[in-house]
Coordinates of C-alpha atoms and ligand atoms in Angstrom, one line a residue:
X1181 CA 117.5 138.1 101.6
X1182 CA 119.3 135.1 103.3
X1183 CA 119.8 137.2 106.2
X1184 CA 116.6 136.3 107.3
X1185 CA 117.4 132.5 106.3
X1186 CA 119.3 130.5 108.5
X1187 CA 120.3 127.2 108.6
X1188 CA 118.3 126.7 111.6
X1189 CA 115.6 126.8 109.3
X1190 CA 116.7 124.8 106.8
X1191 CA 117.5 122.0 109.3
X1192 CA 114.3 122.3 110.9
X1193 CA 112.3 122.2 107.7
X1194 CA 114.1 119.1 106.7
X1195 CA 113.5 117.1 110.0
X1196 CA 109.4 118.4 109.8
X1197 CA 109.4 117.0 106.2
X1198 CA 110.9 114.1 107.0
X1199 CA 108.9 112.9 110.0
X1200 CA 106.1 112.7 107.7
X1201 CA 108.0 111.1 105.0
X1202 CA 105.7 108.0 104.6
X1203 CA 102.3 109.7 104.6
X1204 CA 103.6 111.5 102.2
X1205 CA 104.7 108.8 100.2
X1206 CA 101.5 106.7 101.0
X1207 CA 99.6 109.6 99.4
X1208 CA 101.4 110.1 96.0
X1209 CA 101.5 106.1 95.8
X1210 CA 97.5 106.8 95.9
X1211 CA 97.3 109.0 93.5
X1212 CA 99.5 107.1 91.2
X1213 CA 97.2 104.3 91.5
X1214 CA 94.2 105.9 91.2
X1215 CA 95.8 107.9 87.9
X1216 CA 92.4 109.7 87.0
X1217 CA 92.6 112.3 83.6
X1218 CA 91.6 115.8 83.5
X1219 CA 89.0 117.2 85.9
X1220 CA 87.7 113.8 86.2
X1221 CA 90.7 113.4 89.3
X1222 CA 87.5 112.9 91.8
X1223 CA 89.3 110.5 94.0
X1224 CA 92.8 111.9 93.7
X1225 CA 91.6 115.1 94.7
X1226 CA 89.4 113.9 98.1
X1227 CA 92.5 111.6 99.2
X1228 CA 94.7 115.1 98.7
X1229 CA 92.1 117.6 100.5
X1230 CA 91.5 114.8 103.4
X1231 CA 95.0 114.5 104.2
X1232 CA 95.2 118.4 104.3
X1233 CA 92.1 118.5 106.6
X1234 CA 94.2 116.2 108.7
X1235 CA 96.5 117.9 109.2
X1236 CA 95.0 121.4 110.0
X1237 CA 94.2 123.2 107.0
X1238 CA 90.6 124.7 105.9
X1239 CA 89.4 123.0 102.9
X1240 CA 87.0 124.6 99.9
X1241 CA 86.3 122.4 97.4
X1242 CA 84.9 123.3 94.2
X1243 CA 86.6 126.3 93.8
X1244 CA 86.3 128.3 90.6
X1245 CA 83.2 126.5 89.2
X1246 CA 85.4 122.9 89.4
X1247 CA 84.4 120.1 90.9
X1248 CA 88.2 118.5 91.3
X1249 CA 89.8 121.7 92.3
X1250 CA 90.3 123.2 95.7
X1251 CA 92.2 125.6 98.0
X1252 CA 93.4 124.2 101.7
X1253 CA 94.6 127.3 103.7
X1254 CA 96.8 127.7 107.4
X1255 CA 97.3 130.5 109.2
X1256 CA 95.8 134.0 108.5
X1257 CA 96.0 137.2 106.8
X1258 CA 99.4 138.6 104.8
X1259 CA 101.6 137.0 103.3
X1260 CA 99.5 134.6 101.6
X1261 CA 102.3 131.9 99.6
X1262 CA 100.9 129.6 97.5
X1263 CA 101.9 126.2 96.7
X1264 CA 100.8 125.0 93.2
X1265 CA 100.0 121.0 93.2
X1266 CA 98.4 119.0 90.0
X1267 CA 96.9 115.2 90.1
X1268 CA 95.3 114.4 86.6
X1269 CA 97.2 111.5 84.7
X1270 CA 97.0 110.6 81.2
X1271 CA 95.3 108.1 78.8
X1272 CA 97.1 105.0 77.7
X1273 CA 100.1 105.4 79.8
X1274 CA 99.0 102.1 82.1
X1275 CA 102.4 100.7 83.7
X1276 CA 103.7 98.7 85.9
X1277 CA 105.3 100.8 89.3
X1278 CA 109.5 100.1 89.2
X1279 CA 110.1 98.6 86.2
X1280 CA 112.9 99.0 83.9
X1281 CA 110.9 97.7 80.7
X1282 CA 107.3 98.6 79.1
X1283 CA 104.6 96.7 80.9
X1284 CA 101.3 98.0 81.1
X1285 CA 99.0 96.9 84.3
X1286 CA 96.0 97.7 82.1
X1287 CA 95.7 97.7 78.8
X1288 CA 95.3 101.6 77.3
X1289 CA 94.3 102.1 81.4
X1290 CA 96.0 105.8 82.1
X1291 CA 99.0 105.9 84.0
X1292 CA 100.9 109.4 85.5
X1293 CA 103.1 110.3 82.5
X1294 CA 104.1 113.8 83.6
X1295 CA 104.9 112.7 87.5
X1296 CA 101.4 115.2 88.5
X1297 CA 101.2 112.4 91.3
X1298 CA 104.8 113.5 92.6
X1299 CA 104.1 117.1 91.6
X1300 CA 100.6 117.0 93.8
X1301 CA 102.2 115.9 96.9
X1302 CA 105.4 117.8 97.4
X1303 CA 103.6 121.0 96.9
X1304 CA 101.0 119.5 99.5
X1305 CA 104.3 117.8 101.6
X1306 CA 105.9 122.2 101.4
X1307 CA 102.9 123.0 102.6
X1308 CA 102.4 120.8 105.6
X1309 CA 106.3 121.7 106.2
X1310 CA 105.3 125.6 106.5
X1311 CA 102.3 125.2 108.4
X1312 CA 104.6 123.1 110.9
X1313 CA 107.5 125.4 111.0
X1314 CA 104.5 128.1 111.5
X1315 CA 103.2 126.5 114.5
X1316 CA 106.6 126.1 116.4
X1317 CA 107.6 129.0 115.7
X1318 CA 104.9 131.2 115.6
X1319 CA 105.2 132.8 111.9
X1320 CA 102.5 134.7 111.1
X1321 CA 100.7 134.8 107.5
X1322 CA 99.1 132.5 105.4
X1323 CA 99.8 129.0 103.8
X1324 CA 97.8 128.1 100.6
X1325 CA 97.7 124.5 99.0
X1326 CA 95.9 125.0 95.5
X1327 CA 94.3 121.5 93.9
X1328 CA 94.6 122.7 90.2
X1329 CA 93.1 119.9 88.0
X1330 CA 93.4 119.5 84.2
X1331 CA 96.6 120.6 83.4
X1332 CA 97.5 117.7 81.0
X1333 CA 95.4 119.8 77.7
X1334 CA 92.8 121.2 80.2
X1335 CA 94.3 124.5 81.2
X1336 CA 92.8 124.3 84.6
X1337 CA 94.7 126.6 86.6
X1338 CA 94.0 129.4 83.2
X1339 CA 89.9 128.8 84.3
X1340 CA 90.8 129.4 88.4
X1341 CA 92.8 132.5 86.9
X1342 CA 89.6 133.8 85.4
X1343 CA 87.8 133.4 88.2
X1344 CA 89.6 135.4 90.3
X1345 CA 91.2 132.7 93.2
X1346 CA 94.5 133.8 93.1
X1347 CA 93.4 137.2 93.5
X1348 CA 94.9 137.9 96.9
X1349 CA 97.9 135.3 96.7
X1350 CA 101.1 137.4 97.3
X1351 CA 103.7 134.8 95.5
X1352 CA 103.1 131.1 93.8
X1353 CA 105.6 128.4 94.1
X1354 CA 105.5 125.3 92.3
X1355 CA 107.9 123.0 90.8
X1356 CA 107.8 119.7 87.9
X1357 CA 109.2 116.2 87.7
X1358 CA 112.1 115.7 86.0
X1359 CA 115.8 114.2 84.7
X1360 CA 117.8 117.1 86.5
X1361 CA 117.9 119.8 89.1
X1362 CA 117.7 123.3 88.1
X1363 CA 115.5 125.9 88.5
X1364 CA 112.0 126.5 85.3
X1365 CA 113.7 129.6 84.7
X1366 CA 112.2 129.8 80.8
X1367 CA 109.8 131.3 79.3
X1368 CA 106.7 128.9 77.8
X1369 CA 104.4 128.6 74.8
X1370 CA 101.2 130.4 75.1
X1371 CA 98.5 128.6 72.9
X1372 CA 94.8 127.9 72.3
X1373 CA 92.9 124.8 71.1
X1374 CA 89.7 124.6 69.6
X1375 CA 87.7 122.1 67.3
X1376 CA 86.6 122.1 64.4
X1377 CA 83.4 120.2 63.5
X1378 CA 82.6 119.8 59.9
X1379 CA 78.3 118.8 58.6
X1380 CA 78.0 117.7 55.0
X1381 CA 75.6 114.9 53.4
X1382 CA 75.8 111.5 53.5
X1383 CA 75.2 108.8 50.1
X1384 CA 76.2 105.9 49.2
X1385 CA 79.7 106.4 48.2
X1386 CA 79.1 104.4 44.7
X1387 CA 76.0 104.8 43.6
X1388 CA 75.1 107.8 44.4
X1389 CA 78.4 109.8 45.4
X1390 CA 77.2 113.2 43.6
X1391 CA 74.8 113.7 46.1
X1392 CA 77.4 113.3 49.0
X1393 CA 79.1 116.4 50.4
X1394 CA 82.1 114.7 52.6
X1395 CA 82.9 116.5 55.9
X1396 CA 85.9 114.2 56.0
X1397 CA 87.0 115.6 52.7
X1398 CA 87.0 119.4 54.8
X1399 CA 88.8 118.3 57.4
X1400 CA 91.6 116.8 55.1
X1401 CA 91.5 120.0 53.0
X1402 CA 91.8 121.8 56.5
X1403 CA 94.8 120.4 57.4
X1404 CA 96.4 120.7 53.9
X1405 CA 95.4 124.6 54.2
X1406 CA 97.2 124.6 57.7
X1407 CA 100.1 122.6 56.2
X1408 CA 100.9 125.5 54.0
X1409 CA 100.0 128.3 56.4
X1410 CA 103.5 127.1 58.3
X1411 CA 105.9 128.8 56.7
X1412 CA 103.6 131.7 56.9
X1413 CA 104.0 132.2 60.9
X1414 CA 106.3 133.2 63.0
X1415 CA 108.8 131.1 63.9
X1416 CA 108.3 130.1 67.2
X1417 CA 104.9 129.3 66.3
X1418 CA 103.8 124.9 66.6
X1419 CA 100.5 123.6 64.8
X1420 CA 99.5 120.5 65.3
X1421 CA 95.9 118.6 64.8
X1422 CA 94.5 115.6 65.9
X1423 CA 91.3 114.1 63.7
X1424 CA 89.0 113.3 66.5
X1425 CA 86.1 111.8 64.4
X1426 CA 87.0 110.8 61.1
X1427 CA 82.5 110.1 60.0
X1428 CA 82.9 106.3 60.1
X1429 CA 85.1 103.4 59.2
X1430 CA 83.0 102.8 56.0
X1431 CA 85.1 103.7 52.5
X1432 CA 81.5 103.1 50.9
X1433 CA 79.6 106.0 52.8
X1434 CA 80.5 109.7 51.7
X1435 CA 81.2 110.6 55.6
X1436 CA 79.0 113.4 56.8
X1437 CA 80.3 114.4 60.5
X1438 CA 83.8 114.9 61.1
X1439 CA 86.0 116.9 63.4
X1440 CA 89.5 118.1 63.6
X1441 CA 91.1 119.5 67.3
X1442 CA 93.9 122.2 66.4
X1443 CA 96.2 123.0 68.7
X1444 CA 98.3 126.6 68.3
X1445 CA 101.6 127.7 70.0
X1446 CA 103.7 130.5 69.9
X1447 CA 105.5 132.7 72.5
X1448 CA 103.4 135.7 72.7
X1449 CA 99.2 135.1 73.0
X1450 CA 99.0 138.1 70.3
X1451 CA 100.8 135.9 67.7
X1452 CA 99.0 132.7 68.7
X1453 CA 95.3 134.9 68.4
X1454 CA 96.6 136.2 64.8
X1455 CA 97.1 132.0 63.8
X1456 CA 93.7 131.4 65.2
X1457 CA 92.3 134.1 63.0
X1458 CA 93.8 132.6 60.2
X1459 CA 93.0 128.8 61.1
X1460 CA 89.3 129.5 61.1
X1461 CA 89.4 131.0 57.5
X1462 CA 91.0 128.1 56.7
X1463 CA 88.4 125.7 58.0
X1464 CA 85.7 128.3 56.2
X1465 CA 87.5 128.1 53.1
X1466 CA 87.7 124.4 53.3
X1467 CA 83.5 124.3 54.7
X1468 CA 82.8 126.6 50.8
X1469 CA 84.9 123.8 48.5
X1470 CA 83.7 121.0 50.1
X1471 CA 79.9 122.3 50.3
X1472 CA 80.0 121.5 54.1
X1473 CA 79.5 123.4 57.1
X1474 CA 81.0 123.9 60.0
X1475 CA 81.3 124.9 63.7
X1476 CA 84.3 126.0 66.0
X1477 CA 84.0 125.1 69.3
X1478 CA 86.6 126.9 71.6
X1479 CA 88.2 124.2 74.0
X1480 CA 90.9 125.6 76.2
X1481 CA 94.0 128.3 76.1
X1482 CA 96.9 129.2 78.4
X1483 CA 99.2 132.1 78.5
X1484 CA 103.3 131.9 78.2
X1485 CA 105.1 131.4 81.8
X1486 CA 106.9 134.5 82.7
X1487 CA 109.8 133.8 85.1
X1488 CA 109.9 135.8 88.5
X1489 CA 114.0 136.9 88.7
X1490 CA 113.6 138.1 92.3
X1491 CA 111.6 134.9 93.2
X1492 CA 114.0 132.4 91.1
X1493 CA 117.2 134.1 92.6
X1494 CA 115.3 133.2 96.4
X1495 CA 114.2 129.3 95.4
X1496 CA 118.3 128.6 93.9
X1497 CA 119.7 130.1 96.9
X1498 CA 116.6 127.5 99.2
X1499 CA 117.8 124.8 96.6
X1500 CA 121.3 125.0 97.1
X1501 CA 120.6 124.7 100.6
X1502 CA 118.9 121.7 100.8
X1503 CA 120.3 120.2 98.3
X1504 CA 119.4 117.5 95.3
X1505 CA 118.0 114.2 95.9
X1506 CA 121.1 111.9 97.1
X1507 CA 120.8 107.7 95.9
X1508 CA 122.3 105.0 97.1
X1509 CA 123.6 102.3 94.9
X1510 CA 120.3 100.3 94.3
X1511 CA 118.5 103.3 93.4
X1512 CA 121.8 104.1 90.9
X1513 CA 121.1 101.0 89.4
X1514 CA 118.1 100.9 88.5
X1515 CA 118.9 104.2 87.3
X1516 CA 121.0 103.0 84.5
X1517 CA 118.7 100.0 84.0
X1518 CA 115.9 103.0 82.7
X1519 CA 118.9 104.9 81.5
X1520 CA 119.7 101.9 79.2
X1521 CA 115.8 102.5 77.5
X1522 CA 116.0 105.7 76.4
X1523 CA 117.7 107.1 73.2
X1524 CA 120.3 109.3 72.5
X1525 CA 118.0 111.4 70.9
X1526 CA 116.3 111.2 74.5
X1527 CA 119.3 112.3 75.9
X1528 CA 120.1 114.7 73.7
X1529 CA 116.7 116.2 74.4
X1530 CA 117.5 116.4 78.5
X1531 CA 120.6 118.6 77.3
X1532 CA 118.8 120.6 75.6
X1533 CA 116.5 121.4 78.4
X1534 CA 119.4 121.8 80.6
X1535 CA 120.7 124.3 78.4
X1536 CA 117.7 126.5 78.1
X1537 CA 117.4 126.8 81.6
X1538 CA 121.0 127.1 82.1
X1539 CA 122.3 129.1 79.2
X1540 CA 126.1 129.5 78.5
X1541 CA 127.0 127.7 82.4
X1542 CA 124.4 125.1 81.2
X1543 CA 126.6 123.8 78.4
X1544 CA 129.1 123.6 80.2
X1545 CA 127.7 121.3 83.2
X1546 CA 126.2 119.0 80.8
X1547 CA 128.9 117.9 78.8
X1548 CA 129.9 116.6 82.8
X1549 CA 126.5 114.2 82.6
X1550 CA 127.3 111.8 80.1
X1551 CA 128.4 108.8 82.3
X1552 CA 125.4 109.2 84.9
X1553 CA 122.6 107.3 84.8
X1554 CA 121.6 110.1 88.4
X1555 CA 121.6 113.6 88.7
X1556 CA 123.0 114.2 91.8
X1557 CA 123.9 117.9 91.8
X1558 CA 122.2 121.5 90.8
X1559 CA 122.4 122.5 86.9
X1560 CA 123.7 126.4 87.1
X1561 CA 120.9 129.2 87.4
X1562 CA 120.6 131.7 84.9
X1563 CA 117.8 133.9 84.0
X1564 CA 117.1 132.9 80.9
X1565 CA 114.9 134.0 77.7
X1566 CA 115.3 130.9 75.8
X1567 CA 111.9 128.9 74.9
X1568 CA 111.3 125.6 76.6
X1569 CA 109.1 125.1 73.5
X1570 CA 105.8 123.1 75.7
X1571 CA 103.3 124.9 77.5
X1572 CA 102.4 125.4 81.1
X1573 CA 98.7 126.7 82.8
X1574 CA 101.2 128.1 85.2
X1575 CA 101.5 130.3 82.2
X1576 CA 98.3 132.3 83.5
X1577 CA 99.1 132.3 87.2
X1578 CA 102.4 133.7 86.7
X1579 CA 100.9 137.0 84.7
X1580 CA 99.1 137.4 88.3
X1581 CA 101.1 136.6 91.0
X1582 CA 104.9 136.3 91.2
X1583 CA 105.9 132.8 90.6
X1584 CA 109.1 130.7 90.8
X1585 CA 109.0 127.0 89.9
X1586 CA 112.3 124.7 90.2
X1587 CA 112.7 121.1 88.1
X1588 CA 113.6 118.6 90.8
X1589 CA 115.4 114.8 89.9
X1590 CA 112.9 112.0 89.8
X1591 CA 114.0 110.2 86.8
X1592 CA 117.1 108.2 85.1
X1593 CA 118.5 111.1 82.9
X1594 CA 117.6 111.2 79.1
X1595 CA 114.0 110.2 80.7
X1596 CA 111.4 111.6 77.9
X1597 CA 107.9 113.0 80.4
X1598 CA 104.8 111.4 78.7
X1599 CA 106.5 107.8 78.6
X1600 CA 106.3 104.6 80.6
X1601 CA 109.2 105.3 82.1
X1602 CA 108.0 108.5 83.7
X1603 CA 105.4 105.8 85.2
X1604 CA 107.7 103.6 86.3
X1605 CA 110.3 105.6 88.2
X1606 CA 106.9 107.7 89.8
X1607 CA 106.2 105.2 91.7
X1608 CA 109.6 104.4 92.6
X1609 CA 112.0 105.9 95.6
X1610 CA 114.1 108.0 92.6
X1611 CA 110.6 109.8 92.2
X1612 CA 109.5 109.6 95.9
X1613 CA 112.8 111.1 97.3
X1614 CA 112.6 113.8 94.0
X1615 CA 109.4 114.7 95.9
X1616 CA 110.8 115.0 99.2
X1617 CA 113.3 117.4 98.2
X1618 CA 110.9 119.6 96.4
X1619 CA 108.5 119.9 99.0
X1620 CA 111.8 121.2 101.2
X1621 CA 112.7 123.5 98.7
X1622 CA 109.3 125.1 98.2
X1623 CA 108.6 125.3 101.9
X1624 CA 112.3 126.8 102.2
X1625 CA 111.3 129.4 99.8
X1626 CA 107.9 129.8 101.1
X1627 CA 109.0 130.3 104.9
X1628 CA 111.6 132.9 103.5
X1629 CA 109.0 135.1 101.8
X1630 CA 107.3 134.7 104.8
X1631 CA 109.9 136.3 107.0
X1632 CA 111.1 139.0 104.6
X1633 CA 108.6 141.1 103.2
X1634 CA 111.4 143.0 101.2
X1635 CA 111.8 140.6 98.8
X1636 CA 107.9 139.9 98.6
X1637 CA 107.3 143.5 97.4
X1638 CA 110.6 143.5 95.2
X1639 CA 108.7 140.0 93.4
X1640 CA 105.9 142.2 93.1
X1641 CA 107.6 144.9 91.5
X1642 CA 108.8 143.2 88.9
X1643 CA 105.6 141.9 88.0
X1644 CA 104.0 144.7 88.0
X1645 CA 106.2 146.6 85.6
X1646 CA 106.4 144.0 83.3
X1647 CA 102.5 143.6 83.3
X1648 CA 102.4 147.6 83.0
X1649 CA 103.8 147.4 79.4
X1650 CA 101.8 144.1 78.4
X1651 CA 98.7 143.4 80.9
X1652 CA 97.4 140.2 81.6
X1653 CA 94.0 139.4 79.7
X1654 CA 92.6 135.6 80.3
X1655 CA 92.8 133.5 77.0
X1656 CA 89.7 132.0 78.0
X1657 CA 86.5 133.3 76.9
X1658 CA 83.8 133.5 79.7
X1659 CA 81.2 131.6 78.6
X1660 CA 84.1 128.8 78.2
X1661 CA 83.7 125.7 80.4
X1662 CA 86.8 123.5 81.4
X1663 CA 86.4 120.0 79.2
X1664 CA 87.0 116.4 80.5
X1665 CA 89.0 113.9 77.9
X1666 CA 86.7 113.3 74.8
X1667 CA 86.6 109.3 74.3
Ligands
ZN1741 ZN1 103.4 117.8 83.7

């Protein structure tokens, strides 16, 4: 396949990307600030679809029934590559841009946790680099930016699965935010969440408390149930519960609304269906002892990512060529300033990761780490079956079209995502020149599909005999609609 690759390209890529270097900045410095939650990203997605519209690309908006999600598109007909981009932040993350220590800018305001502000813009920087290269060189095919909203607990990209948008998309390429460099060669949790609403009676907790039939009481009986239903599950299986209305803040009132949110995981959707089963018999056996009743309502699901071999093998070889994120010594320093904030146990964590993706090699390379406060070089490939025990809604793209994603450097290592420090860092040159090397490395990848269709239909292949034996079937429900944040 890197026949058809030269370095020509790769050199030209690089300079496209580059010229642009501070719109592109400018734009994930927006979305940072603007740090709008789950299908609520209004703003974060017009700034994103305006600056595509600028720059050539056809714009539908609303796509798939969401109002924050959209598709920008170059070119025409076959290949059609796809870059994935996200833009939703998360609640009570608030913190101030660059610095080494916890500071929010507002307090419990949302701030981008995960890096989807990076994430968002080098998919959208790749694709403004292909649609470049296509123009001077006259490559013909198709370019795709998809806005996929909701992925922090919203499963957006599993709702634009179900309704069909990917449909004629001939390979996805994405990436995420991180410590290291390596290619998101593991598979992912599949899981589903749903709520669970619980209607008794209310009294007055002394006088009268016979008469009471406390939905708080279910929900606590719920969660003991599911407490014991652990070591009944699979192994790979993760439960976890959240209450999200406990019926009041007053001990002297038997409570008479309360709800719990479950969340299931496991690798395979069949075992995560079979703990659902069970989960709702527990919430009907805790509605009979507590004379309540209650209601499930069905909230989200996503499916386990499966890794595209053929398409991983394409993005190391595009990564290796362009290389990791280089820093200089004042981005090194505040490196170890962020470095010096996170726990072993932080660090250990980053290892792991490492590891999973890496396997045996992995190991290796990081016991090589421990002095850096930087990345500065690419973890070993492998194509590994080890759980990276979280969950993705590229999960569901990837049972449809082949996809490859790659981890690219934005952070001090050890840095935990969903922390301040994930905030801090994004809107910093480590995370801004992490973003710069992704969008290379996806448009790399993407202009090589482009220009070998052997290694297209050998992406395809493999999907399609893995799907043969298991088939894709949305999580989702269809009369299902994607949910903002609650609160
Ligand atoms: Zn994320």
């Amino acid at each position: 396949m890197d026949a058809t690759v030269t370095d020509a390209t790769t050199r030209q890529l690089d300079t496209l990307i580059e010229n642009k270097r501070d719109r592109f900045i400018d734009h994930a410095n927006q979305v940072w600030d603007l740090a709008e939650t789950r299908f609520e990203e209004t703003r974060s997605a017009a700034t994103l679809s305006a600056a595509l519209e600028a720059e050539g690309f056809r714009v539908e908006r609303g796509i798939a029934g969401i109002e924050t999600a959209f598709v920008a598109s170059y070119g025409t007909g076959k290949p059609v590559i796809a870059l994935l981009g996200e833009y939703d932040a998360l609640a009570g993350l608030s913190q101030r841009g660059e610095a080494s220590r916890a500071e929010p800018l507002i307090d419990n305001g949302n701030g981008h946790g995960c890096g989807h502000n990076l994430l968002g813009v080098a998919a959208l920087a790749g694709a403004v680099g292909v649609r470049d290269y296509m123009a001077d060189n006259a490559l013909s095919g198709t370019v795709r930016f998809y806005g996929c909203p909701g992925e922090e607990g919203g499963s957006g990209k599993t709702f634009m699965v179900r309704e069909g948008v990917f449909d004629d998309v001939d390979a996805a390429l994405t990436w995420h935010p991180q410590a290291f460099n390596a290619i998101f060669s593991t598979p992912t949790l599949a899981n589903i969440q749903a709520y669970f609403r619980f209607k008794g009676t209310s009294a007055h907790a002394a006088n009268s408390p016979h008469l009471g039939r406390s939905a708080l009481d279910a929900v606590e009986l719920m969660n003991v149930g599911a407490n014991y239903l652990r070591e009944h599950i699979v192994p790979d299986a993760r439960l976890h519960y959240s209450i999200t209305r406990t019926g009041g803040a007053s001990p002297n009132v038997v409570q008479a609304d309360a709800e719990v949110l479950y969340l299931m995981r496991a690798r395979r959707m069949s075992d995560v269906q079979a703990i659902f089963e069970r989960i709702q018999e527990i919430a009907e056996g805790a509605a009979l002892m507590t004379g309540t009743q209650v209601e499930m309502t069905f909230d989200k699901a996503c499916s386990g990512y499966r890794p595209n071999r053929t398409l991983e093998r394409l993005m190391q070889s595009r990564f290796e060529a362009f290389g990791p994120p280089r820093h200089d010594p004042e981005e090194i320093a505040y490196g170890e300033r962020i470095k010096a904030t996170v726990s072993d146990d932080d660090l250990r964590t980053t290892y792991a990761n490492i590891i999973a993706t890496g396997g045996k090699a992995g190991e290796a390379y990081v016991e090589g780490l421990a002095d850096r406060a930087l990345v500065d070089d690419l973890a070993p490939y492998s194509a590994s079956e080890a759980l990276m025990y979280g969950s993705t809604d590229v999960g569901d793209v990837s049972w449809v079209v082949p996809t490859a994603q790659c981890y690219v450097n934005c952070f001090a290592l050890g840095t935990p995502l969903h922390t301040w420090q994930v905030v801090a860092q994004g809107r910093s040159s480590l995370g801004h020149k992490g973003m710069l090397q992704a969008a290379k490395v996806m448009a790399g990848t993407a202009v090589a599909l482009m220009q070998d269709p052997a290694t297209l239909a050998e992406a395809r292949a493999e999907l399609d005999t893995a799907t043969r034996r298991e088939p894709y079937r949305c999580p989702i429900p269809d009369d299902v609609a994607p949910s903002p944040l609650k609160g």
